[in-house]
mmCIF file of C-alpha atoms in Angstrom:
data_model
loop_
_atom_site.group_PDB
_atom_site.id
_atom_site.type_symbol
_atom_site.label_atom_id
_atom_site.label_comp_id
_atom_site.label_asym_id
_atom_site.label_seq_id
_atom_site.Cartn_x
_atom_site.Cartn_y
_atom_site.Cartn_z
ATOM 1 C CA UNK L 1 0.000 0.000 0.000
ATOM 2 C CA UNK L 2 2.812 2.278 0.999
ATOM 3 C CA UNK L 3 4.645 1.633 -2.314
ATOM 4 C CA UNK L 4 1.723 2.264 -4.587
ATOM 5 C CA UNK L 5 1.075 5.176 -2.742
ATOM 6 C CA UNK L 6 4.374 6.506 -3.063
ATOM 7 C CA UNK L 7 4.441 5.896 -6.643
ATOM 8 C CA UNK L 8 1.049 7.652 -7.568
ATOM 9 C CA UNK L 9 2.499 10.817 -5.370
ATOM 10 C CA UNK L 10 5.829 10.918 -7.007
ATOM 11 C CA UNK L 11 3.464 10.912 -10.775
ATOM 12 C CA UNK L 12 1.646 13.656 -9.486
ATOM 13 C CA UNK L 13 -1.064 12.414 -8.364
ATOM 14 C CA UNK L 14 -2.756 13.384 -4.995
ATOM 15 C CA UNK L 15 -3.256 9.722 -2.701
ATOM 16 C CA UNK L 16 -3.393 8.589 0.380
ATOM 17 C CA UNK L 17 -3.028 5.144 2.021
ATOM 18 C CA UNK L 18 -4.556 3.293 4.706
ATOM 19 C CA UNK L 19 -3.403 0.334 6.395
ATOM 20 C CA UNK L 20 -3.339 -1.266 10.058
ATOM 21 C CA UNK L 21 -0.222 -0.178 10.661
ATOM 22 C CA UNK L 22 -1.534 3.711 10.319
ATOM 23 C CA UNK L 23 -2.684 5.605 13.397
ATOM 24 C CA UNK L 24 -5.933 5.920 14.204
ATOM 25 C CA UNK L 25 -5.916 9.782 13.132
ATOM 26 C CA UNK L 26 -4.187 9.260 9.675
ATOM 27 C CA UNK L 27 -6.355 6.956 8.646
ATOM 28 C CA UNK L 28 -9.317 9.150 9.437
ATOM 29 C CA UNK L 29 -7.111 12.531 7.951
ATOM 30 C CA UNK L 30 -6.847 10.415 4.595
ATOM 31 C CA UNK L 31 -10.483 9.606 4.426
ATOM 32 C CA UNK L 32 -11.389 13.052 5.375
ATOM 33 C CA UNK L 33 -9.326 14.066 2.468
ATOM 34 C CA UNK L 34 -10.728 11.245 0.102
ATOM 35 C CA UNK L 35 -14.414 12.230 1.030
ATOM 36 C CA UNK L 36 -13.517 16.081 0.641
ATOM 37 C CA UNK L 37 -12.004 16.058 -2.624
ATOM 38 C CA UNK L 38 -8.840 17.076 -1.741
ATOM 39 C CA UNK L 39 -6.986 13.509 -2.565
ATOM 40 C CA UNK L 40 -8.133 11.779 -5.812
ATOM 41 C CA UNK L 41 -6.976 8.231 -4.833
ATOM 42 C CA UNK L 42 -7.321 6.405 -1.919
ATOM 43 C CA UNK L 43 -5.275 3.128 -1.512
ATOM 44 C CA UNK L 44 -6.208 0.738 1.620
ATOM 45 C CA UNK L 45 -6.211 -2.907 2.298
ATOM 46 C CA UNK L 46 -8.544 -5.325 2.662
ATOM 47 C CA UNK L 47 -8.411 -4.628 6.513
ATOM 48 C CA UNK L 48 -8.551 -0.419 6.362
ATOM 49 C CA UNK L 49 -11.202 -0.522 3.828
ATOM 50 C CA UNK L 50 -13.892 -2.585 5.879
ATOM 51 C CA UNK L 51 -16.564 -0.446 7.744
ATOM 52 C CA UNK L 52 -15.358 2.876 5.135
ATOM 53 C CA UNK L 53 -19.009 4.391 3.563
ATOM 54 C CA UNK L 54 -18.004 7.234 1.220
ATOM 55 C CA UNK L 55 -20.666 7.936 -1.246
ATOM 56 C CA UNK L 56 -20.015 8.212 -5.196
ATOM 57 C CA UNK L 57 -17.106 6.250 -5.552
ATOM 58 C CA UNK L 58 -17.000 5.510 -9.142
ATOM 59 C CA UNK L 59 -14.152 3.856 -9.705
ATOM 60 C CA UNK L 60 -12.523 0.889 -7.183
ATOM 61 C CA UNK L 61 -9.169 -0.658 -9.000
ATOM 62 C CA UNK L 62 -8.218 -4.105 -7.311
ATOM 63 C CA UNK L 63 -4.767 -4.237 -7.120
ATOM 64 C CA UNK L 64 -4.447 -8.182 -6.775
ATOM 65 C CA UNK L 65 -6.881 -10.526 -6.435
ATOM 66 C CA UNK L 66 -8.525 -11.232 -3.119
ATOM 67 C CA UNK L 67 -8.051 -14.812 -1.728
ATOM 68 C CA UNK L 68 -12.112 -15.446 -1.056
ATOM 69 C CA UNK L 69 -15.279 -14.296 -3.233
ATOM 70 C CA UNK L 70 -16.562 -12.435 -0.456
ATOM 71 C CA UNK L 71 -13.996 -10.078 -0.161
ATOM 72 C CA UNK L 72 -14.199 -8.944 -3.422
ATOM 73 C CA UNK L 73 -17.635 -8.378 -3.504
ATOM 74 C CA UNK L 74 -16.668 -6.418 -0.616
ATOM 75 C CA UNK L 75 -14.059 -4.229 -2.295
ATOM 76 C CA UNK L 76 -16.544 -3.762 -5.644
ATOM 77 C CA UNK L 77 -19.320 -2.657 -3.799
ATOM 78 C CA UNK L 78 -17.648 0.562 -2.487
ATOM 79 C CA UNK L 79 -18.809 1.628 -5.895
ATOM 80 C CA UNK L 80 -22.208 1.844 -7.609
ATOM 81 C CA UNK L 81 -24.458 2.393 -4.672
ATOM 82 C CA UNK L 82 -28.040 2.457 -4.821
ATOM 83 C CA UNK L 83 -29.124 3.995 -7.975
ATOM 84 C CA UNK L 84 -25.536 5.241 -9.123
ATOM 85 C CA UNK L 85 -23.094 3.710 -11.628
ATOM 86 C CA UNK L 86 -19.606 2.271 -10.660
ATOM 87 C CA UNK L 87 -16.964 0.617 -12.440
ATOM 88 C CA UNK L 88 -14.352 -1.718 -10.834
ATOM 89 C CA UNK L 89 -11.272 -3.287 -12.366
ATOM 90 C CA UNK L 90 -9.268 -5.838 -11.365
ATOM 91 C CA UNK L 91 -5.289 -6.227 -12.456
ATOM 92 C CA UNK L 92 -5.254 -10.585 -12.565
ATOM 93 C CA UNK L 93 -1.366 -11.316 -12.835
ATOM 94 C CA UNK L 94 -0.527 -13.490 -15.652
ATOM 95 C CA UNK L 95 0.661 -17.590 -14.713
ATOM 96 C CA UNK L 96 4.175 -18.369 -14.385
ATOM 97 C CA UNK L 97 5.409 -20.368 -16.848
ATOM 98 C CA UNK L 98 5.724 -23.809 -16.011
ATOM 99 C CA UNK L 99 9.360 -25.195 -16.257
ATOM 100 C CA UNK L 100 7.962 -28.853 -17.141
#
C-alpha cells in the first residue's frame, strides 16, 4: 500500500493510504481528504477498507486478487451504490510459466 502510494504521489497524483499499521488519526485525515475532494486516490487494504461508507465512488481498481469471493464483492461494492453507476477493475497477474 505504501509503495503504490508513493508511486502515484511521485506521478503527481494526490493519494493517500490506509493500512493497520496507520494511526488511528491518519487513517481518518486520509479519508477526510478522500471524502472532501482534496486527494483523488485512496489506496487501503482489505483490513482499512472494511466499515469505510463514502458515497459516489465511481471507480474501485483491485490491485491483486482477493483470496475469497466475499472479499471482493466487498471491495466492488464501495462503488455503484443504490441507484448510481460504478466501475471496478481488477489487475489478474498473468501464470508463471511452467518449467515442465
Amino acid at each position: 500500500v505504501d509503495r503504490l502510494h508513493d508511486e502515484l504521489s511521485s506521478r503527481g497524483f494526490q493519494a493517500a493510504s490506509i493500512h493497520g499499521d496507520k494511526r488511528h488519526n491518519e487513517r481518518q485525515r486520509a479519508l477526510r481528504g478522500f471524502e472532501e475532494g482534496r486527494i483523488q486516490i485512496l489506496i487501503a487494504t482489505d483490513v482499512a477498507a472494511r466499515g469505510i461508507d463514502v458515497k459516489d465512488i465511481g471507480l474501485v481498481i483491485n490491485y491483486d486478487l482477493p483470496e475469497q469471493s466475499e472479499d471482493y464483492v466487498h471491495r466492488i461494492g464501495r462503488t455503484g451504490r443504490g441507484t448510481k453507476l460504478g466501475n471496478a477493475l481488477t489487475f489478474v497477474p498473468a501464470p508463471r510459466a511452467s518449467r515442465y
